[in-house]
Amino acid sequence: ALAVGRSVAMREARRHASHLLTSVLACCLIFRAFNAVVVRTFFNADEFWQGPEIAHKIVYGYGHATWEWRAKLRGYAHPLIYALVYKLGDAVGARSAWFVRHAPRATHAALSGTHDVGCYRLALRLHGDACARAVIVLRFLNWFVFYCETRSFSNCVEACATTWALTFWPLGTTLGTGAGGRRRRFKALVLAALACVMRPTSGVLWLALGVRTLIKAKATIGEKARFAALEAAPTALAALGASACVDRYFYGEWTCVVCNFVRFNVFEGGSAIYGSHPWHWYLTQGYPAVMGTMLPLAAIGFWRHHATKPEAFIATFWTILGYSFAAHKEFRFLLPCLGVSLVSAASVLSSMTPSRRRFVVAALVVTNVPAALYLSVWHQAGTIAVMPHIARLAKSGFITHGGVLFATPCHQTPFYSHIHREIRMTFLDCSPDRAPGEDDSAKFTADPHAWLEQKYGATPSANDAHACAVAAALAPSRLVLFDADALRASAWLASWNFTLEADFHHAHVEVDRELQRRLLVYARDADAATRRCEAQE
């Protein structure tokens, strides 16, 4: 009778836990759907050019592959996520530009919600129910999570896989016993391998964590050898093999993308073409910025649990260390350690008295929500807002002759994945195979008028009627550029019969160059150009 009672109690506990987890997941998915709708600004070109754009090329047959793909520095595992979503949409008749434009964002809303639940599970495992509830609050409030995690970056996939891998990873001094322990280790290894496939630099964290686990675990030499040689190594090799086969299919030849990635970014320092930072940048600027006012809570949590439950600190430390080797550093690269850092912060928040906790949460709301909303809705909004306008013009047949020229800094707008129509579109190239200052983006920034004049001519009214007609046909139908550049190129725009068609807010403050307040769309009067050319006959 006692055994039966215990069995019933265990079933009830599992049912309650399952119901609670389902409720948490539903709450997180609803919030992240709202999050995805709110975010409508530009953050980094990789959001569009290294994922959805490649997936669009795979599924629909057209799209632009940047120089990294020609150099085989990127793996196809990440774009295949969106390619699968596009294929599923295509199967049920969802082929509109609206669907193609928003499907990656919806996918990452679901992924971010899943990551929220992963943080909940990890906090529950490390510090209990109160910490698990607190980490959801911190995840919802953190400005950088709100701003970044619903965007289609491979870093977001890596972060989600990393957190979930930690929820299953052997903690403390045990490798886990029995069939249940083996299943948990297998899940952890598969998710860790997925994180490494998404971003090879994630391997630094998992190599360090694996070595530490083998050293600290109170297990026999045989059990440790079995874990390393018969579980970890085969899983890693299988993941690398599957990734290599996928890349072989799309590249048309065998290539080691991980090797190319590490060689270019670490040993050759190639990432520095996008800007270099000192070795301590993540410690002194990057990590404090993404954590914001939650940093003191995380630091206290690391200190409190450094002896008994150091996993959050270890994951944070090795992520920062691993990424510090590269010359180029970005805030989003810290996403894999942001989740565990918030778990550490939540352990402190949940231990406070109710009155102090309310005060701290209020302070976090004041210092995070305005930043999250401003950056997500207004800051650098123009280069995203312009794309539906161009898509409507393309659908209506108004994009003619030379198509659209995006005369913005290199890759500042999405491309075919937001237009979903095979029209002629060009942009200012900034591939690193040219000498510094010699690429189109740099030349245009230096003198927009001179660049446009060299590219298309000073005016279409040439003495040769045929040359005039050719020039008029090659010139763009729509020209997208910032207000400051439009002012400097005003004489050329007037001579080619361009008039202002649309005006979009972009930013109130400068980012990494002079202030680009408005993004403008100029339309060319093709009929006027034709009449001018006919007058030369």
Coordinates of C-alpha atoms in Angstrom, one line a residue:
A1 CA 0.0 0.0 0.0
L2 CA 2.9 2.3 0.8
A3 CA 4.5 1.6 -2.5
V4 CA 1.3 2.2 -4.4
G5 CA 0.8 5.5 -2.5
R6 CA 4.3 6.6 -3.3
S7 CA 3.8 5.7 -7.0
V8 CA 0.6 7.7 -7.2
A9 CA 2.3 10.7 -5.5
M10 CA 5.1 10.5 -8.0
R11 CA 2.7 10.4 -10.9
E12 CA 0.8 13.4 -9.5
A13 CA 4.1 15.3 -9.1
R14 CA 5.1 14.6 -12.7
R15 CA 1.6 15.7 -13.9
H16 CA 1.8 18.9 -11.9
A17 CA 5.4 19.6 -13.2
S18 CA 4.3 18.9 -16.8
H19 CA 1.3 21.2 -16.4
L20 CA 3.4 24.0 -14.9
L21 CA 6.0 23.7 -17.7
T22 CA 3.3 23.8 -20.3
S23 CA 1.9 27.0 -18.7
V24 CA 5.4 28.6 -18.6
L25 CA 6.0 27.7 -22.3
A26 CA 2.6 29.2 -23.3
C27 CA 3.4 32.4 -21.4
C28 CA 6.8 32.7 -22.9
L29 CA 5.6 32.1 -26.4
I30 CA 2.9 34.7 -26.1
F31 CA 5.4 37.2 -24.8
R32 CA 7.9 36.5 -27.5
A33 CA 5.3 36.8 -30.2
F34 CA 4.6 40.3 -28.8
N35 CA 8.4 40.9 -28.7
A36 CA 8.8 39.9 -32.3
V37 CA 6.0 42.2 -33.4
V38 CA 7.5 45.2 -31.5
V39 CA 11.1 44.7 -32.9
R40 CA 11.3 46.6 -36.2
T41 CA 14.8 48.1 -36.4
F42 CA 18.1 47.3 -37.9
F43 CA 20.8 45.9 -35.6
N44 CA 23.3 43.9 -37.7
A45 CA 23.5 42.8 -41.4
D46 CA 23.9 39.1 -40.5
E47 CA 20.3 39.0 -39.3
F48 CA 19.2 39.1 -43.0
W49 CA 22.2 38.3 -45.2
Q50 CA 23.5 35.2 -43.5
G51 CA 20.3 33.4 -42.8
P52 CA 17.0 34.3 -44.5
E53 CA 18.7 35.6 -47.7
I54 CA 20.5 32.3 -48.2
A55 CA 17.4 30.3 -47.4
H56 CA 15.5 32.4 -50.0
K57 CA 18.1 31.5 -52.6
I58 CA 17.8 27.8 -51.7
V59 CA 14.0 27.6 -51.8
Y60 CA 13.0 30.2 -54.4
G61 CA 16.1 30.2 -56.6
Y62 CA 17.2 33.7 -56.3
G63 CA 19.0 35.7 -53.6
H64 CA 22.4 37.2 -52.9
A65 CA 25.3 35.2 -51.3
T66 CA 27.9 37.5 -49.7
W67 CA 31.6 37.0 -50.0
E68 CA 31.7 34.8 -46.9
W69 CA 29.8 32.1 -48.8
R70 CA 32.2 32.3 -51.7
A71 CA 35.1 31.9 -49.3
K72 CA 33.2 28.9 -47.6
L73 CA 33.3 30.5 -44.2
R74 CA 29.7 29.9 -43.5
G75 CA 27.8 26.6 -42.9
Y76 CA 24.4 25.9 -44.3
A77 CA 23.0 24.4 -41.1
H78 CA 21.7 27.8 -39.9
P79 CA 20.0 28.9 -43.2
L80 CA 18.4 25.5 -43.5
I81 CA 16.2 26.4 -40.5
Y82 CA 14.5 29.1 -42.5
A83 CA 14.6 27.1 -45.7
L84 CA 12.5 24.4 -44.0
V85 CA 10.0 27.1 -42.8
Y86 CA 9.8 28.5 -46.3
K87 CA 9.3 25.0 -47.7
L88 CA 6.5 24.3 -45.2
G89 CA 4.9 27.6 -46.1
D90 CA 5.2 26.8 -49.8
A91 CA 3.5 23.4 -49.2
V92 CA 0.4 25.0 -47.7
G93 CA 0.3 27.9 -50.2
A94 CA 1.9 30.6 -48.0
R95 CA 4.1 32.3 -50.6
S96 CA 3.5 36.0 -50.2
A97 CA 6.1 38.5 -49.6
W98 CA 4.6 39.2 -46.1
F99 CA 5.0 35.5 -45.1
V100 CA 8.6 35.3 -46.5
R101 CA 9.5 38.5 -44.7
H102 CA 8.1 37.6 -41.3
A103 CA 8.6 33.8 -41.2
P104 CA 12.2 34.0 -39.8
R105 CA 11.1 36.5 -37.1
A106 CA 8.2 34.2 -36.1
T107 CA 10.6 31.2 -36.0
H108 CA 12.9 33.1 -33.6
A109 CA 10.0 34.2 -31.5
A110 CA 9.3 30.5 -30.9
L111 CA 13.0 29.8 -30.4
S112 CA 13.4 32.6 -27.9
G113 CA 10.3 31.4 -26.0
T114 CA 11.9 27.9 -25.9
H115 CA 15.1 29.5 -24.6
D116 CA 13.1 31.2 -21.8
V117 CA 11.8 27.8 -20.7
G118 CA 15.3 26.4 -20.9
C119 CA 16.5 29.1 -18.5
Y120 CA 13.5 28.3 -16.3
R121 CA 14.5 24.6 -16.2
L122 CA 18.1 25.4 -15.5
A123 CA 17.2 27.7 -12.7
L124 CA 14.8 25.1 -11.3
R125 CA 17.6 22.5 -11.4
L126 CA 20.2 24.8 -9.8
H127 CA 18.4 26.9 -7.3
G128 CA 14.7 25.9 -7.0
D129 CA 11.2 27.1 -7.9
A130 CA 11.6 30.7 -6.7
C131 CA 14.7 31.2 -8.8
A132 CA 12.9 29.7 -11.8
R133 CA 10.1 32.2 -11.6
A134 CA 12.5 35.0 -11.1
V135 CA 14.6 34.2 -14.2
I136 CA 11.5 34.5 -16.4
V137 CA 11.0 38.0 -15.0
L138 CA 14.6 38.9 -15.7
R139 CA 14.5 37.4 -19.2
F140 CA 11.4 39.4 -20.1
L141 CA 12.9 42.6 -18.7
N142 CA 16.5 42.4 -20.0
W143 CA 16.8 45.0 -22.7
F144 CA 19.3 43.1 -24.8
V145 CA 17.3 39.8 -24.8
F146 CA 14.2 41.8 -25.9
Y147 CA 16.1 43.7 -28.6
C148 CA 18.2 40.8 -30.0
E149 CA 16.7 37.3 -29.4
T150 CA 13.8 37.4 -31.9
R151 CA 16.2 38.3 -34.7
S152 CA 17.5 35.6 -37.1
F153 CA 21.1 35.3 -35.9
S154 CA 22.9 32.0 -35.6
N155 CA 24.0 33.3 -32.1
C156 CA 20.3 33.0 -30.9
V157 CA 20.2 29.3 -32.0
E158 CA 23.6 28.8 -30.3
A159 CA 22.4 30.4 -27.1
C160 CA 19.2 28.4 -26.9
A161 CA 21.1 25.1 -27.6
T162 CA 23.7 26.0 -25.0
T163 CA 21.2 26.7 -22.2
W164 CA 19.2 23.5 -22.9
A165 CA 22.4 21.5 -23.0
L166 CA 23.3 22.9 -19.5
T167 CA 19.9 21.7 -18.2
F168 CA 20.9 18.1 -19.0
W169 CA 24.6 18.4 -18.4
P170 CA 26.1 16.4 -15.5
L171 CA 26.5 18.8 -12.6
G172 CA 28.5 18.6 -9.4
T173 CA 30.6 15.5 -9.0
T174 CA 28.5 12.9 -10.7
L175 CA 28.2 11.8 -14.3
G176 CA 24.7 10.5 -13.7
T177 CA 23.8 6.9 -13.1
G178 CA 21.6 4.4 -14.9
A179 CA 19.6 4.7 -18.1
G180 CA 18.2 8.1 -17.0
G181 CA 21.7 9.5 -16.6
R182 CA 22.8 8.3 -20.0
R183 CA 19.7 9.8 -21.7
R184 CA 20.4 13.1 -20.0
R185 CA 24.0 13.1 -21.1
F186 CA 23.0 12.2 -24.6
K187 CA 20.6 15.1 -24.8
A188 CA 23.3 17.5 -23.4
L189 CA 25.9 16.3 -25.9
V190 CA 23.6 16.6 -28.9
L191 CA 22.5 20.1 -27.9
A192 CA 26.1 21.1 -27.3
A193 CA 27.1 19.8 -30.7
L194 CA 24.3 21.8 -32.3
A195 CA 25.6 24.9 -30.6
C196 CA 29.1 24.2 -32.0
V197 CA 27.7 23.6 -35.5
M198 CA 25.9 27.0 -35.3
R199 CA 29.0 28.8 -34.0
P200 CA 32.3 26.9 -33.9
T201 CA 33.7 29.2 -31.2
S202 CA 31.1 27.6 -28.9
G203 CA 33.5 24.6 -28.8
V204 CA 35.7 26.5 -26.3
L205 CA 33.0 26.4 -23.7
W206 CA 32.1 22.8 -24.2
L207 CA 35.7 21.6 -24.3
A208 CA 36.4 23.4 -21.1
L209 CA 33.2 22.2 -19.4
G210 CA 33.8 18.6 -20.6
V211 CA 37.4 18.5 -19.2
R212 CA 36.2 20.0 -15.9
T213 CA 33.4 17.4 -15.6
L214 CA 35.9 14.6 -16.2
I215 CA 38.2 15.9 -13.5
K216 CA 35.6 16.7 -10.9
A217 CA 33.3 13.6 -11.4
K218 CA 33.6 11.0 -8.7
A219 CA 33.5 8.1 -11.1
T220 CA 35.9 5.3 -12.1
I221 CA 38.4 5.8 -14.8
G222 CA 36.4 3.4 -17.0
E223 CA 33.2 5.4 -16.6
K224 CA 35.0 8.6 -17.5
A225 CA 36.7 7.0 -20.5
R226 CA 33.3 5.7 -21.6
F227 CA 31.8 9.1 -21.3
A228 CA 34.6 10.8 -23.3
A229 CA 35.3 8.1 -25.9
L230 CA 31.9 6.4 -26.4
E231 CA 29.5 9.3 -25.8
A232 CA 31.1 12.7 -26.3
A233 CA 33.5 11.9 -29.2
P234 CA 30.9 10.0 -31.3
T235 CA 28.3 12.7 -30.8
A236 CA 30.8 15.5 -31.8
L237 CA 32.0 13.5 -34.9
A238 CA 28.4 12.7 -35.9
A239 CA 27.5 16.4 -35.7
L240 CA 30.5 17.5 -37.7
G241 CA 29.9 14.8 -40.2
A242 CA 26.3 15.7 -40.7
S243 CA 27.2 19.4 -41.0
A244 CA 30.0 18.5 -43.5
C245 CA 27.5 16.5 -45.6
V246 CA 25.1 19.4 -45.7
D247 CA 27.8 21.8 -46.8
R248 CA 29.0 19.2 -49.4
Y249 CA 25.6 19.2 -50.9
F250 CA 25.2 22.9 -51.2
Y251 CA 28.8 23.9 -52.0
G252 CA 29.2 21.0 -54.4
E253 CA 32.5 19.9 -52.9
W254 CA 33.9 18.7 -49.6
T255 CA 35.0 21.5 -47.4
C256 CA 35.6 22.0 -43.7
V257 CA 33.7 25.1 -42.9
V258 CA 34.7 24.9 -39.2
C259 CA 38.4 24.8 -40.2
N260 CA 37.9 27.7 -42.6
F261 CA 36.1 29.7 -40.0
V262 CA 38.7 29.2 -37.3
R263 CA 41.6 29.8 -39.6
F264 CA 40.2 33.0 -41.0
N265 CA 38.8 34.5 -37.8
V266 CA 41.4 33.3 -35.2
F267 CA 44.7 32.6 -36.9
E268 CA 44.5 35.1 -39.8
G269 CA 42.6 37.7 -37.8
G270 CA 40.3 38.2 -40.7
S271 CA 37.4 39.2 -38.5
A272 CA 39.2 42.5 -37.9
I273 CA 38.0 43.8 -41.3
Y274 CA 34.7 44.6 -39.5
G275 CA 36.5 46.4 -36.7
S276 CA 39.0 45.2 -34.0
H277 CA 38.6 45.5 -30.3
P278 CA 41.1 45.1 -27.4
W279 CA 41.3 41.7 -25.7
H280 CA 39.4 43.0 -22.6
W281 CA 36.4 44.4 -24.5
Y282 CA 33.9 41.8 -23.5
L283 CA 34.9 42.2 -19.8
T284 CA 35.0 46.0 -19.7
Q285 CA 32.3 46.9 -22.2
G286 CA 30.4 44.0 -23.9
Y287 CA 29.3 42.0 -20.9
P288 CA 28.4 45.0 -18.7
A289 CA 26.4 46.5 -21.5
V290 CA 24.2 43.4 -22.3
M291 CA 23.6 42.7 -18.6
G292 CA 23.0 46.3 -17.8
T293 CA 21.6 46.9 -14.3
M294 CA 21.3 43.2 -13.8
L295 CA 25.1 42.9 -13.6
P296 CA 25.4 43.4 -9.8
L297 CA 22.8 40.7 -9.2
A298 CA 24.7 38.2 -11.5
A299 CA 28.0 39.1 -9.8
I300 CA 26.6 38.5 -6.4
G301 CA 25.1 35.2 -7.5
F302 CA 28.5 34.1 -9.0
W303 CA 30.2 34.8 -5.7
R304 CA 27.6 33.1 -3.5
H305 CA 27.6 29.9 -5.5
H306 CA 31.2 29.7 -6.7
A307 CA 31.9 26.8 -4.4
T308 CA 28.7 24.8 -4.5
K309 CA 27.1 25.5 -7.9
P310 CA 29.7 27.2 -10.1
E311 CA 28.2 26.1 -13.5
A312 CA 26.7 29.5 -14.4
F313 CA 30.0 31.3 -13.7
I314 CA 32.0 28.6 -15.6
A315 CA 29.8 28.9 -18.7
T316 CA 30.0 32.7 -18.6
F317 CA 33.8 32.8 -18.1
W318 CA 34.6 30.3 -20.9
T319 CA 32.2 32.0 -23.3
I320 CA 33.8 35.3 -22.7
L321 CA 37.3 33.8 -22.9
G322 CA 36.6 31.9 -26.1
Y323 CA 35.3 34.9 -27.9
S324 CA 38.0 37.2 -26.7
F325 CA 40.6 35.5 -28.9
A326 CA 39.0 37.0 -32.0
A327 CA 39.9 40.6 -32.9
H328 CA 36.3 41.5 -33.9
K329 CA 33.8 41.5 -31.0
E330 CA 30.1 42.1 -30.9
F331 CA 27.4 42.3 -28.2
R332 CA 25.4 39.4 -29.7
F333 CA 28.3 37.0 -29.4
L334 CA 27.6 37.0 -25.7
L335 CA 24.1 35.6 -26.0
P336 CA 25.2 32.0 -25.0
C337 CA 26.3 33.2 -21.6
L338 CA 23.5 35.7 -21.1
G339 CA 20.9 33.0 -20.1
V340 CA 23.1 31.4 -17.4
S341 CA 24.1 34.9 -16.1
L342 CA 20.4 35.7 -15.7
V343 CA 19.9 32.5 -13.8
S344 CA 22.7 33.6 -11.4
A345 CA 21.0 37.0 -11.1
A346 CA 17.7 35.4 -10.4
S347 CA 19.1 33.3 -7.6
V348 CA 19.9 36.6 -5.8
L349 CA 16.6 38.3 -6.7
S350 CA 14.5 35.3 -5.4
S351 CA 16.3 35.3 -2.1
M352 CA 15.4 38.9 -1.3
T353 CA 12.6 40.0 1.0
P354 CA 9.4 40.9 -0.8
S355 CA 9.8 44.6 -0.3
R356 CA 13.4 44.7 -1.5
R357 CA 12.5 42.5 -4.4
R358 CA 9.7 44.8 -5.5
F359 CA 12.1 47.8 -5.3
V360 CA 14.8 46.0 -7.4
V361 CA 12.3 44.9 -10.0
A362 CA 10.9 48.4 -10.3
A363 CA 14.5 49.7 -10.8
L364 CA 15.0 47.0 -13.5
V365 CA 11.8 48.0 -15.3
V366 CA 12.9 51.7 -15.3
T367 CA 16.4 51.0 -16.6
N368 CA 15.6 48.3 -19.1
V369 CA 12.1 48.7 -20.7
P370 CA 12.7 52.2 -22.1
A371 CA 16.0 51.2 -23.7
A372 CA 14.4 48.0 -25.1
L373 CA 11.5 49.8 -26.7
Y374 CA 13.5 52.7 -28.1
L375 CA 16.1 50.5 -29.7
S376 CA 13.5 48.1 -31.0
V377 CA 11.0 50.6 -32.4
W378 CA 12.8 53.8 -33.3
H379 CA 16.6 53.5 -33.5
Q380 CA 17.7 52.6 -37.0
A381 CA 14.2 51.9 -38.2
G382 CA 14.4 53.4 -41.7
T383 CA 16.3 50.6 -43.4
I384 CA 13.7 48.1 -42.4
A385 CA 10.6 50.3 -43.0
V386 CA 11.7 51.0 -46.6
M387 CA 11.5 47.3 -47.6
P388 CA 7.7 46.8 -47.6
H389 CA 7.5 50.0 -49.7
I390 CA 9.9 48.6 -52.3
A391 CA 8.0 45.3 -52.2
R392 CA 4.7 47.0 -53.0
L393 CA 6.3 48.9 -55.9
A394 CA 7.8 45.7 -57.3
K395 CA 4.5 43.8 -57.0
S396 CA 2.7 46.6 -58.8
G397 CA 5.3 46.7 -61.6
F398 CA 6.6 50.1 -60.9
I399 CA 10.2 49.0 -60.6
T400 CA 11.5 49.3 -64.2
H401 CA 14.8 49.8 -66.1
G402 CA 17.8 49.6 -63.8
G403 CA 15.8 48.4 -60.8
V404 CA 16.6 49.5 -57.2
L405 CA 20.0 50.9 -56.0
F406 CA 20.5 50.8 -52.2
A407 CA 23.1 53.5 -51.9
T408 CA 23.3 53.0 -48.1
P409 CA 26.4 51.7 -46.2
C410 CA 27.1 48.1 -47.1
H411 CA 24.3 45.6 -46.2
Q412 CA 22.3 48.1 -44.2
T413 CA 19.0 46.9 -45.6
P414 CA 17.6 43.4 -46.1
F415 CA 17.4 42.1 -49.7
Y416 CA 15.4 39.6 -51.6
S417 CA 14.2 37.9 -48.5
H418 CA 12.1 41.0 -47.8
I419 CA 11.1 41.8 -51.4
H420 CA 10.3 38.2 -52.6
R421 CA 10.2 39.3 -56.3
E422 CA 13.0 38.8 -58.8
I423 CA 13.7 42.3 -59.8
R424 CA 17.0 44.0 -60.4
M425 CA 18.5 45.2 -57.2
T426 CA 22.1 46.4 -56.5
F427 CA 23.9 47.8 -53.4
L428 CA 27.2 49.3 -52.6
D429 CA 29.7 46.4 -52.4
C430 CA 32.2 46.3 -49.6
S431 CA 33.9 42.9 -50.1
P432 CA 37.3 42.7 -48.5
D433 CA 39.1 41.7 -51.7
R434 CA 39.5 45.3 -52.5
A435 CA 42.0 47.7 -51.0
P436 CA 40.8 49.8 -48.0
G437 CA 38.8 52.8 -49.3
E438 CA 38.5 51.4 -52.8
D439 CA 35.2 49.5 -52.5
D440 CA 31.9 51.1 -53.6
S441 CA 30.6 51.7 -50.1
A442 CA 33.7 53.7 -49.1
K443 CA 33.8 55.7 -52.4
F444 CA 30.2 56.6 -52.2
T445 CA 30.5 57.7 -48.6
A446 CA 33.5 59.9 -49.6
D447 CA 31.6 61.6 -52.5
P448 CA 28.1 60.4 -53.5
H449 CA 27.9 62.8 -56.5
A450 CA 31.2 61.7 -57.9
W451 CA 30.4 58.0 -57.5
L452 CA 27.0 58.3 -59.1
E453 CA 28.4 60.4 -62.0
Q454 CA 31.2 57.8 -62.6
K455 CA 28.7 54.9 -62.5
Y456 CA 25.9 56.3 -64.6
G457 CA 27.2 59.5 -66.2
A458 CA 26.6 63.2 -65.4
T459 CA 23.4 63.4 -67.3
P460 CA 21.4 61.2 -69.7
S461 CA 21.2 63.9 -72.3
A462 CA 24.2 62.8 -74.3
N463 CA 24.8 63.8 -77.9
D464 CA 24.5 60.2 -79.0
A465 CA 20.9 59.2 -78.8
H466 CA 21.7 55.4 -78.6
A467 CA 24.1 56.0 -75.7
C468 CA 21.6 58.2 -74.0
A469 CA 18.9 55.5 -74.2
V470 CA 21.3 52.8 -72.9
A471 CA 22.3 55.0 -70.0
A472 CA 18.7 55.8 -69.2
A473 CA 17.8 52.1 -69.2
L474 CA 20.7 51.2 -66.9
A475 CA 20.1 53.9 -64.3
P476 CA 18.0 52.8 -61.3
S477 CA 14.3 53.2 -61.2
R478 CA 14.5 53.8 -57.4
L479 CA 17.4 55.1 -55.4
V480 CA 17.5 54.6 -51.7
L481 CA 19.9 56.7 -49.7
F482 CA 20.3 58.7 -46.5
D483 CA 19.4 62.4 -46.3
A484 CA 22.9 63.7 -45.9
D485 CA 24.1 61.8 -49.0
A486 CA 21.0 62.9 -50.9
L487 CA 21.9 66.5 -50.2
R488 CA 25.5 66.0 -51.5
A489 CA 24.2 64.3 -54.6
S490 CA 21.3 66.7 -55.3
A491 CA 22.7 68.0 -58.5
W492 CA 23.0 64.5 -60.0
L493 CA 19.6 63.6 -58.8
A494 CA 18.1 66.6 -60.5
S495 CA 19.9 66.0 -63.8
W496 CA 18.6 62.5 -63.9
N497 CA 15.0 63.5 -63.2
F498 CA 14.8 61.9 -59.7
T499 CA 12.2 63.2 -57.3
L500 CA 11.5 62.3 -53.7
E501 CA 9.0 59.5 -53.4
A502 CA 9.2 58.4 -49.7
D503 CA 10.8 59.5 -46.5
F504 CA 11.4 57.2 -43.5
H505 CA 12.6 58.0 -40.0
H506 CA 15.9 56.2 -39.2
A507 CA 17.6 57.5 -36.1
H508 CA 17.8 60.4 -33.7
V509 CA 21.5 59.9 -32.8
E510 CA 24.6 58.8 -34.7
V511 CA 25.8 55.3 -34.5
D512 CA 29.2 54.7 -36.0
R513 CA 29.2 57.4 -38.6
E514 CA 27.7 60.9 -39.1
L515 CA 24.0 61.2 -38.2
Q516 CA 21.7 59.5 -40.6
R517 CA 18.4 60.9 -39.6
R518 CA 16.1 60.1 -42.6
L519 CA 16.1 57.4 -45.2
L520 CA 14.9 58.6 -48.6
V521 CA 13.5 56.9 -51.7
Y522 CA 13.9 58.8 -55.0
A523 CA 12.0 57.8 -58.1
R524 CA 13.3 58.5 -61.6
D525 CA 11.0 59.9 -64.2
A526 CA 11.7 57.5 -67.0
D527 CA 9.4 59.2 -69.4
A528 CA 11.3 62.4 -69.1
A529 CA 14.6 60.6 -69.7
T530 CA 13.1 58.9 -72.8
R531 CA 11.8 62.2 -74.2
R532 CA 15.2 63.8 -73.6
C533 CA 17.0 61.0 -75.5
E534 CA 14.5 61.1 -78.3
A535 CA 15.2 64.8 -78.7
Q536 CA 18.8 63.8 -79.6
E537 CA 17.7 61.7 -82.6

